GROMACS .gro file of C-alpha atoms in nm:
model
  239
    1THR     CA    1  -0.468  -0.034  -1.411
    2SER     CA    2  -0.556   0.207  -1.694
    3SER     CA    3  -0.382   0.193  -2.029
    4LEU     CA    4  -0.222   0.530  -1.953
    5ALA     CA    5  -0.070   0.392  -1.634
    6VAL     CA    6   0.059   0.088  -1.820
    7MET     CA    7   0.223   0.318  -2.071
    8SER     CA    8   0.379   0.530  -1.800
    9TYR     CA    9   0.563   0.250  -1.624
   10LEU     CA   10   0.618  -0.035  -1.868
   11GLY     CA   11   0.729   0.139  -2.185
   12TYR     CA   12   0.539   0.036  -2.498
   13PRO     CA   13   0.242  -0.187  -2.404
   14SER     CA   14   0.163  -0.494  -2.613
   15TYR     CA   15  -0.102  -0.482  -2.888
   16SER     CA   16  -0.159  -0.104  -2.862
   17CYS     CA   17  -0.324  -0.145  -2.519
   18THR     CA   18  -0.587  -0.384  -2.661
   19GLY     CA   19  -0.664  -0.737  -2.544
   20GLY     CA   20  -0.471  -0.913  -2.818
   21PRO     CA   21  -0.381  -0.923  -3.188
   22GLY     CA   22  -0.744  -0.971  -3.296
   23GLU     CA   23  -0.866  -0.666  -3.106
   24GLU     CA   24  -0.569  -0.463  -3.224
   25ARG     CA   25  -0.644  -0.550  -3.587
   26ALA     CA   26  -1.016  -0.471  -3.549
   27GLU     CA   27  -0.940  -0.138  -3.381
   28GLN     CA   28  -0.699  -0.043  -3.658
   29VAL     CA   29  -0.951  -0.126  -3.933
   30ILE     CA   30  -1.232   0.069  -3.765
   31GLN     CA   31  -1.008   0.367  -3.690
   32THR     CA   32  -0.859   0.382  -4.039
   33THR     CA   33  -1.197   0.347  -4.209
   34SER     CA   34  -1.368   0.611  -3.996
   35GLY     CA   35  -1.072   0.844  -4.042
   36ALA     CA   36  -1.080   0.803  -4.420
   37LEU     CA   37  -1.453   0.875  -4.437
   38SER     CA   38  -1.412   1.183  -4.219
   39VAL     CA   39  -1.127   1.315  -4.434
   40ILE     CA   40  -1.324   1.259  -4.756
   41GLY     CA   41  -1.633   1.437  -4.623
   42SER     CA   42  -1.443   1.733  -4.480
   43THR     CA   43  -1.227   1.764  -4.793
   44TYR     CA   44  -1.543   1.794  -5.005
   45ILE     CA   45  -1.667   2.078  -4.782
   46VAL     CA   46  -1.330   2.255  -4.797
   47ALA     CA   47  -1.311   2.220  -5.175
   48ASP     CA   48  -1.663   2.356  -5.220
   49ILE     CA   49  -1.611   2.664  -5.000
   50VAL     CA   50  -1.259   2.739  -5.123
   51GLY     CA   51  -1.391   2.714  -5.480
   52LYS     CA   52  -1.645   2.984  -5.401
   53LEU     CA   53  -1.382   3.203  -5.236
   54LEU     CA   54  -1.157   3.182  -5.540
   55ARG     CA   55  -1.424   3.276  -5.792
   56LYS     CA   56  -1.437   3.646  -5.876
   57ASP     CA   57  -1.760   3.677  -6.073
   58GLY     CA   58  -1.955   3.781  -5.763
   59GLY     CA   59  -2.263   3.571  -5.838
   60PRO     CA   60  -2.486   3.474  -5.543
   61SER     CA   61  -2.388   3.106  -5.569
   62HIS     CA   62  -2.019   3.203  -5.546
   63ARG     CA   63  -2.039   3.411  -5.231
   64THR     CA   64  -1.963   3.288  -4.882
   65ASP     CA   65  -2.099   3.399  -4.548
   66PRO     CA   66  -1.959   3.358  -4.194
   67TYR     CA   67  -2.142   3.025  -4.150
   68GLN     CA   68  -1.964   2.877  -4.452
   69ARG     CA   69  -1.628   3.018  -4.344
   70ILE     CA   70  -1.676   2.868  -3.998
   71MET     CA   71  -1.750   2.536  -4.167
   72LEU     CA   72  -1.429   2.581  -4.366
   73GLY     CA   73  -1.228   2.619  -4.046
   74LEU     CA   74  -1.408   2.331  -3.877
   75SER     CA   75  -1.355   2.102  -4.176
   76PHE     CA   76  -0.987   2.195  -4.201
   77CYS     CA   77  -0.930   2.110  -3.835
   78ASP     CA   78  -1.127   1.788  -3.875
   79ILE     CA   79  -0.904   1.687  -4.166
   80THR     CA   80  -0.588   1.741  -3.960
   81HIS     CA   81  -0.684   1.520  -3.667
   82SER     CA   82  -0.882   1.267  -3.875
   83PHE     CA   83  -0.592   1.214  -4.114
   84PHE     CA   84  -0.297   1.223  -3.878
   85ASN     CA   85  -0.465   1.051  -3.583
   86SER     CA   86  -0.748   0.829  -3.704
   87PHE     CA   87  -0.643   0.740  -4.059
   88MET     CA   88  -0.267   0.717  -4.008
   89GLY     CA   89  -0.299   0.565  -3.661
   90THR     CA   90  -0.013   0.332  -3.573
   91TRP     CA   91   0.157   0.393  -3.909
   92MET     CA   92   0.314   0.708  -3.762
   93THR     CA   93   0.419   0.549  -3.432
   94PRO     CA   94   0.780   0.427  -3.392
   95VAL     CA   95   0.861   0.083  -3.529
   96GLU     CA   96   1.008   0.000  -3.188
   97THR     CA   97   0.659  -0.016  -3.037
   98GLY     CA   98   0.598  -0.346  -3.213
   99TRP     CA   99   0.238  -0.243  -3.275
  100LEU     CA  100   0.044  -0.356  -3.578
  101MET     CA  101   0.144  -0.153  -3.889
  102ALA     CA  102   0.381   0.070  -3.687
  103ALA     CA  103   0.620   0.213  -3.948
  104GLY     CA  104   0.731   0.551  -3.814
  105ASN     CA  105   0.994   0.704  -3.591
  106GLN     CA  106   1.006   0.970  -3.322
  107ALA     CA  107   0.983   1.252  -3.579
  108SER     CA  108   0.666   1.110  -3.736
  109CYS     CA  109   0.530   1.046  -3.387
  110THR     CA  110   0.584   1.409  -3.290
  111THR     CA  111   0.419   1.519  -3.615
  112GLN     CA  112   0.114   1.307  -3.541
  113GLY     CA  113   0.088   1.442  -3.189
  114PHE     CA  114   0.118   1.803  -3.304
  115PHE     CA  115  -0.154   1.783  -3.569
  116THR     CA  116  -0.379   1.575  -3.345
  117ALA     CA  117  -0.362   1.838  -3.072
  118PHE     CA  118  -0.412   2.123  -3.319
  119GLY     CA  119  -0.703   1.949  -3.491
  120PHE     CA  120  -0.887   1.862  -3.172
  121PHE     CA  121  -0.859   2.206  -3.015
  122GLY     CA  122  -0.941   2.380  -3.341
  123SER     CA  123  -1.249   2.162  -3.389
  124PHE     CA  124  -1.372   2.239  -3.038
  125GLY     CA  125  -1.335   2.612  -3.103
  126TYR     CA  126  -1.515   2.602  -3.435
  127GLN     CA  127  -1.802   2.398  -3.292
  128ILE     CA  128  -1.853   2.678  -3.041
  129ALA     CA  129  -1.829   2.936  -3.322
  130LEU     CA  130  -2.090   2.751  -3.527
  131SER     CA  131  -2.337   2.748  -3.238
  132LEU     CA  132  -2.264   3.114  -3.167
  133ASN     CA  133  -2.336   3.207  -3.528
  134ILE     CA  134  -2.672   3.028  -3.525
  135LEU     CA  135  -2.758   3.175  -3.185
  136VAL     CA  136  -2.703   3.540  -3.271
  137LEU     CA  137  -2.876   3.506  -3.609
  138ILE     CA  138  -3.192   3.339  -3.483
  139SER     CA  139  -3.227   3.450  -3.122
  140MET     CA  140  -3.076   3.798  -3.141
  141GLY     CA  141  -3.176   3.898  -3.492
  142TRP     CA  142  -2.827   3.964  -3.622
  143SER     CA  143  -2.746   3.952  -3.992
  144GLN     CA  144  -2.449   3.759  -4.131
  145LYS     CA  145  -2.302   4.094  -4.233
  146LYS     CA  146  -2.313   4.222  -3.874
  147PHE     CA  147  -2.157   3.896  -3.750
  148ALA     CA  148  -1.881   3.927  -4.009
  149ASN     CA  149  -1.806   4.289  -3.919
  150GLN     CA  150  -1.810   4.256  -3.540
  151ILE     CA  151  -1.709   3.902  -3.450
  152GLU     CA  152  -1.572   3.691  -3.733
  153LYS     CA  153  -1.209   3.803  -3.770
  154PRO     CA  154  -1.117   3.801  -3.399
  155MET     CA  155  -1.310   3.473  -3.363
  156HIS     CA  156  -1.101   3.295  -3.629
  157ALA     CA  157  -0.780   3.445  -3.491
  158SER     CA  158  -0.862   3.334  -3.135
  159ILE     CA  159  -0.959   2.979  -3.231
  160LEU     CA  160  -0.652   2.917  -3.445
  161SER     CA  161  -0.415   3.085  -3.198
  162ILE     CA  162  -0.540   2.878  -2.904
  163ALA     CA  163  -0.513   2.557  -3.107
  164LEU     CA  164  -0.164   2.648  -3.228
  165VAL     CA  165  -0.036   2.730  -2.879
  166TYR     CA  166  -0.184   2.406  -2.745
  167ALA     CA  167  -0.008   2.209  -3.019
  168ILE     CA  168   0.328   2.388  -2.994
  169ALA     CA  169   0.375   2.394  -2.614
  170PRO     CA  170   0.476   2.024  -2.574
  171LEU     CA  171   0.748   2.043  -2.843
  172PRO     CA  172   1.029   2.194  -2.630
  173MET     CA  173   0.957   1.932  -2.359
  174GLN     CA  174   0.960   1.639  -2.605
  175GLY     CA  175   0.603   1.587  -2.493
  176TYR     CA  176   0.462   1.393  -2.789
  177ASN     CA  177   0.522   1.021  -2.752
  178ALA     CA  178   0.365   0.689  -2.846
  179ILE     CA  179   0.079   0.573  -2.625
  180CYS     CA  180  -0.176   0.300  -2.696
  181GLY     CA  181  -0.153   0.296  -3.076
  182GLU     CA  182  -0.109   0.669  -3.132
  183CYS     CA  183   0.115   0.960  -3.044
  184LEU     CA  184  -0.015   1.216  -2.795
  185TRP     CA  185   0.104   1.429  -2.503
  186ALA     CA  186   0.245   1.148  -2.288
  187PRO     CA  187   0.562   1.069  -2.094
  188LEU     CA  188   0.777   0.783  -2.216
  189TYR     CA  189   0.947   0.554  -1.966
  190ASN     CA  190   1.188   0.271  -2.035
  191GLU     CA  191   1.137  -0.079  -1.900
  192SER     CA  192   1.329   0.016  -1.585
  193GLY     CA  193   1.079   0.291  -1.506
  194ASN     CA  194   1.314   0.577  -1.587
  195LEU     CA  195   1.171   0.879  -1.767
  196VAL     CA  196   1.308   0.901  -2.122
  197ARG     CA  197   1.097   1.175  -2.283
  198GLY     CA  198   0.809   1.404  -2.196
  199SER     CA  199   0.664   1.496  -1.860
  200PRO     CA  200   0.390   1.340  -1.645
  201LYS     CA  201   0.292   1.691  -1.531
  202LEU     CA  202   0.251   1.799  -1.892
  203GLN     CA  203   0.033   1.496  -1.958
  204LYS     CA  204  -0.190   1.575  -1.659
  205VAL     CA  205  -0.226   1.943  -1.749
  206TYR     CA  206  -0.298   1.864  -2.113
  207TRP     CA  207  -0.572   1.614  -2.033
  208ILE     CA  208  -0.728   1.864  -1.793
  209LEU     CA  209  -0.724   2.131  -2.066
  210PHE     CA  210  -0.857   1.884  -2.324
  211TRP     CA  211  -1.155   1.773  -2.114
  212ALA     CA  212  -1.223   2.126  -1.989
  213TYR     CA  213  -1.241   2.265  -2.344
  214LEU     CA  214  -1.451   1.968  -2.455
  215PHE     CA  215  -1.705   2.017  -2.175
  216ILE     CA  216  -1.714   2.394  -2.235
  217MET     CA  217  -1.796   2.319  -2.598
  218ILE     CA  218  -2.068   2.069  -2.508
  219ILE     CA  219  -2.229   2.299  -2.250
  220PHE     CA  220  -2.213   2.608  -2.473
  221CYS     CA  221  -2.349   2.430  -2.780
  222THR     CA  222  -2.627   2.264  -2.581
  223MET     CA  223  -2.734   2.587  -2.414
  224SER     CA  224  -2.716   2.778  -2.742
  225MET     CA  225  -2.936   2.528  -2.926
  226ALA     CA  226  -3.181   2.526  -2.634
  227TRP     CA  227  -3.198   2.907  -2.654
  228VAL     CA  228  -3.255   2.886  -3.030
  229TYR     CA  229  -3.533   2.631  -2.977
  230VAL     CA  230  -3.708   2.855  -2.722
  231SER     CA  231  -3.673   3.156  -2.953
  232VAL     CA  232  -3.826   2.971  -3.247
  233ARG     CA  233  -4.113   2.843  -3.035
  234ARG     CA  234  -4.188   3.196  -2.916
  235GLN     CA  235  -4.188   3.322  -3.273
  236GLU     CA  236  -4.428   3.046  -3.376
  237ASN     CA  237  -4.661   3.122  -3.085
  238ARG     CA  238  -4.684   3.486  -3.194
  239MET     CA  239  -4.795   3.388  -3.543
   0.00000   0.00000   0.00000
């Protein structure tokens, strides 16, 4: 039986769906450490690019291009899911779960689920945008100015809107609940098997959307980089 199935029918599973207290502790340490490192790295990128955006002297070192602004969006989304999901982990799950370091309530659980969903979907979108930027610059001969004028604004709006809708939709259905050491789009059942919060249909649809967007990102980025590689090889062969 998968951990998701255990969650669906037995309420809060023991030890955050791990094999015991030792595994639960190890998972928490690894997750918190990796989340902290990710937040630190992405915060440095955000601070660097925002610093350039705020400077008004117009020097070359203080200007930003679409690539840097895409990295700003990607880093911001990474911070949201790395902090709320990886770093905070079980701290934001309800105390009633009995999980290691669980210190939250349903409100903090919903908050974690919202920002996790937003961060993941936003990151997927910006990964696609990053590959697109490199593709059109190298393989199609675009300039960053042309990219900024024709694509950048609707691109940012689309990525953030999709991520926001994905994160907001479960809220009216009480769809964010504790599951295996974190809070995600999951139904919550009591020990008698009665549905308390959320919806199993919502959970199914959301996982389908999550994996579909993830695979679209992987396929697009892979094909884009392959196209860039072929373009560079052709340019080298002409020289």
